[in-house]
Structures are given as structure tokens and as C-alpha cells.
Amino acid sequence: MTDYITSHLWLVWTLACVLALILEMSTGTFYLLCFAVGAAVSIVFSLLAVPLWLQVLIFAVASIASILLVRPMLMKRIHPEKYSRMSNADALIGREGTVIEPITASSPGYVKIDGDEWKAIGKDGATFQKGDHVTVVHRESIIVTVKQAG
């Protein structure tokens, strides 16, 4: 039996590849897909009669390379909203703050958001008094546009 397995290692790698693909379908993390890629690469080398120790090494290298190179690209394509990055200033949109200097239609005021002070204008010319709670709806340069919170 051992002789059969060693002479048909491609079959072992094929079973490992198929098993990893089946398990990947139940997890959806793409980690097992990377191991399936490693097993698929090992199938090719087992058909070329490469020694077992080298096949295992190739499997490990191909799997790790897939995890480091292929998986991040797949995750960015499948879940772009999760992996998009906002600048710190753009992350202000949707945050709430408190007016510390009144905002009028004719002159901007200041709001405090997470401990930082920002020059602010009211959305559609809205006015706010000191102490009002506001939400940031837009940012242009160093000026945020705010609306009534809630």
C-alpha cells in the first residue's frame, strides 16, 4: 500500500486540493483556497517525479505565497468597501461634534469633534448656537459642513 501511495502522490495532492476547495466553500475566508492552490502546484511537481520532501516544500511555499499575494487581492475585489481607506479628515464625515463658536449664514464658526477644533459652516446656510450638537456631512479642505445632529 505504501508503494502505491508513493508512486501515486499526485492522487494524494489531488484529494488534498479537492478537500481544501470543499472546506473553503463552507468558510469563505479564502485561506483554504490558498492551500488548494499549493496542492494544485504540488500535483504538477508530483507528476514530474519530484521527491516527496521537495513536493511538501513546494506546497508550503506556494500556499504561503498565495496567502500573502493572492488572498489580499481577492479580498479587496470582493469586499471593496471594507478595504477602502479614508484619510483622517474624510473619516470626519458622519461624526458628531459640539458647536464652540456660533455658525451663521454669513460667517463660519467652529465645532469640536473628538477633541479637535474645525472651522464649520451650516448645511444650506443653517445657523447653530454655541453648545448645539451637529453632524459632519461634508469636508472641503479645512472646513466642515454640518447639520443638526439626530
Coordinates of C-alpha atoms in Angstrom, one line a residue:
M1 CA 0.0 0.0 0.0
T2 CA 2.8 2.4 0.8
D3 CA 4.4 1.7 -2.6
Y4 CA 1.1 2.6 -4.3
I5 CA 0.8 5.9 -2.4
T6 CA 4.4 6.9 -3.1
S7 CA 4.0 6.1 -6.7
H8 CA 0.7 8.0 -6.9
L9 CA 1.4 11.1 -4.9
W10 CA -0.4 13.2 -7.5
L11 CA -3.6 11.5 -6.3
V12 CA -2.9 12.4 -2.7
W13 CA -2.3 16.1 -3.7
T14 CA -5.5 16.0 -5.8
L15 CA -7.5 14.8 -2.8
A16 CA -5.9 17.5 -0.6
C17 CA -6.8 20.1 -3.2
V18 CA -10.4 18.9 -3.6
L19 CA -10.8 18.7 0.2
A20 CA -9.5 22.2 0.7
L21 CA -11.8 23.5 -2.0
I22 CA -14.9 21.9 -0.4
L23 CA -14.0 23.2 3.0
E24 CA -13.3 26.7 1.5
M25 CA -16.9 26.7 0.2
S26 CA -18.1 26.4 3.8
T27 CA -15.8 29.0 5.3
G28 CA -15.5 31.7 2.6
T29 CA -12.2 33.1 4.1
F30 CA -10.0 32.3 1.1
Y31 CA -7.4 30.7 3.4
L32 CA -8.2 27.2 2.4
L33 CA -8.3 28.3 -1.3
C34 CA -4.7 29.3 -0.9
F35 CA -3.9 25.8 0.4
A36 CA -5.8 24.3 -2.6
V37 CA -3.5 26.4 -4.9
G38 CA -0.5 25.0 -3.1
A39 CA -1.8 21.4 -3.5
A40 CA -2.5 22.1 -7.2
V41 CA 1.1 23.3 -7.7
S42 CA 2.3 20.1 -5.9
I43 CA 0.2 18.0 -8.3
V44 CA 2.2 19.2 -11.2
F45 CA 5.6 18.6 -9.5
S46 CA 4.5 15.1 -8.3
L47 CA 3.7 14.2 -12.0
L48 CA 7.3 15.3 -12.8
A49 CA 8.5 12.7 -10.2
V50 CA 10.0 15.2 -7.8
P51 CA 10.9 13.8 -4.4
L52 CA 8.3 14.0 -1.7
W53 CA 10.3 16.3 0.5
L54 CA 10.5 18.8 -2.3
Q55 CA 6.8 18.5 -3.1
V56 CA 6.0 19.3 0.5
L57 CA 8.3 22.3 0.4
I58 CA 6.7 23.5 -2.9
F59 CA 3.3 23.0 -1.3
A60 CA 4.3 25.2 1.7
V61 CA 5.9 27.9 -0.4
A62 CA 3.0 28.1 -2.9
S63 CA 0.4 28.1 -0.1
I64 CA 2.2 30.9 1.8
A65 CA 2.8 32.9 -1.4
S66 CA -1.0 32.6 -2.2
I67 CA -1.9 33.8 1.3
L68 CA 0.4 36.8 1.1
L69 CA -0.1 37.8 -2.5
V70 CA -3.4 36.4 -3.9
R71 CA -5.7 36.5 -0.9
P72 CA -5.4 40.2 -0.3
M73 CA -6.2 41.0 -3.9
L74 CA -9.3 38.7 -3.8
M75 CA -10.5 40.3 -0.5
K76 CA -10.1 43.8 -2.0
R77 CA -12.1 42.8 -5.1
I78 CA -14.9 41.0 -3.2
H79 CA -15.2 43.4 -0.3
P80 CA -14.0 46.8 -1.6
E81 CA -15.9 48.8 1.0
K82 CA -14.2 47.1 3.8
Y83 CA -10.7 47.6 2.4
S84 CA -11.1 51.2 1.2
R85 CA -9.1 53.6 3.2
M86 CA -10.3 57.1 4.2
S87 CA -7.9 59.9 5.2
N88 CA -8.3 61.0 8.7
A89 CA -10.1 64.2 7.6
D90 CA -12.5 62.2 5.4
A91 CA -13.2 60.0 8.4
L92 CA -14.9 63.0 10.0
I93 CA -18.0 62.6 7.7
G94 CA -20.8 61.3 9.9
R95 CA -19.1 62.2 13.2
E96 CA -20.8 64.3 15.8
G97 CA -19.5 67.4 17.4
T98 CA -20.4 70.4 19.5
V99 CA -20.5 74.0 18.3
I100 CA -18.0 76.1 20.2
E101 CA -18.4 79.3 18.2
P102 CA -21.8 80.2 16.6
I103 CA -22.3 79.4 13.0
T104 CA -24.3 81.8 10.9
A105 CA -25.2 82.0 7.2
S106 CA -22.8 84.9 6.8
S107 CA -19.8 83.7 8.8
P108 CA -18.4 80.3 9.7
G109 CA -18.0 79.2 13.3
Y110 CA -16.1 76.4 15.0
V111 CA -17.0 72.9 16.1
K112 CA -15.2 70.5 18.4
I113 CA -15.1 66.9 17.1
D114 CA -13.2 64.3 19.0
G115 CA -11.2 67.0 20.8
D116 CA -10.2 68.8 17.6
E117 CA -11.5 72.2 16.6
W118 CA -12.7 72.6 13.0
K119 CA -13.9 75.6 11.1
A120 CA -17.5 74.9 10.1
I121 CA -20.4 76.2 8.0
G122 CA -24.0 75.2 8.2
K123 CA -25.6 73.0 5.5
D124 CA -27.8 75.1 3.3
G125 CA -27.0 78.2 5.3
A126 CA -28.3 76.8 8.6
T127 CA -27.3 78.6 11.8
F128 CA -26.1 77.0 15.1
Q129 CA -25.5 78.4 18.6
K130 CA -22.7 77.5 21.0
G131 CA -23.4 74.1 22.6
D132 CA -25.6 72.7 19.7
H133 CA -24.8 69.2 18.7
V134 CA -24.1 68.8 15.0
T135 CA -23.1 66.0 12.5
V136 CA -20.5 66.5 9.8
V137 CA -21.9 66.0 6.3
H138 CA -19.0 67.2 4.1
R139 CA -15.4 68.3 4.3
E140 CA -13.7 70.7 1.9
S141 CA -10.1 71.5 2.8
I142 CA -10.1 72.5 6.4
I143 CA -13.8 73.5 6.6
V144 CA -16.5 71.0 7.5
T145 CA -20.2 71.4 6.6
V146 CA -22.5 70.4 9.4
K147 CA -26.2 69.8 10.1
Q148 CA -28.3 69.4 13.2
A149 CA -27.4 66.1 14.9
G150 CA -30.0 63.4 15.1

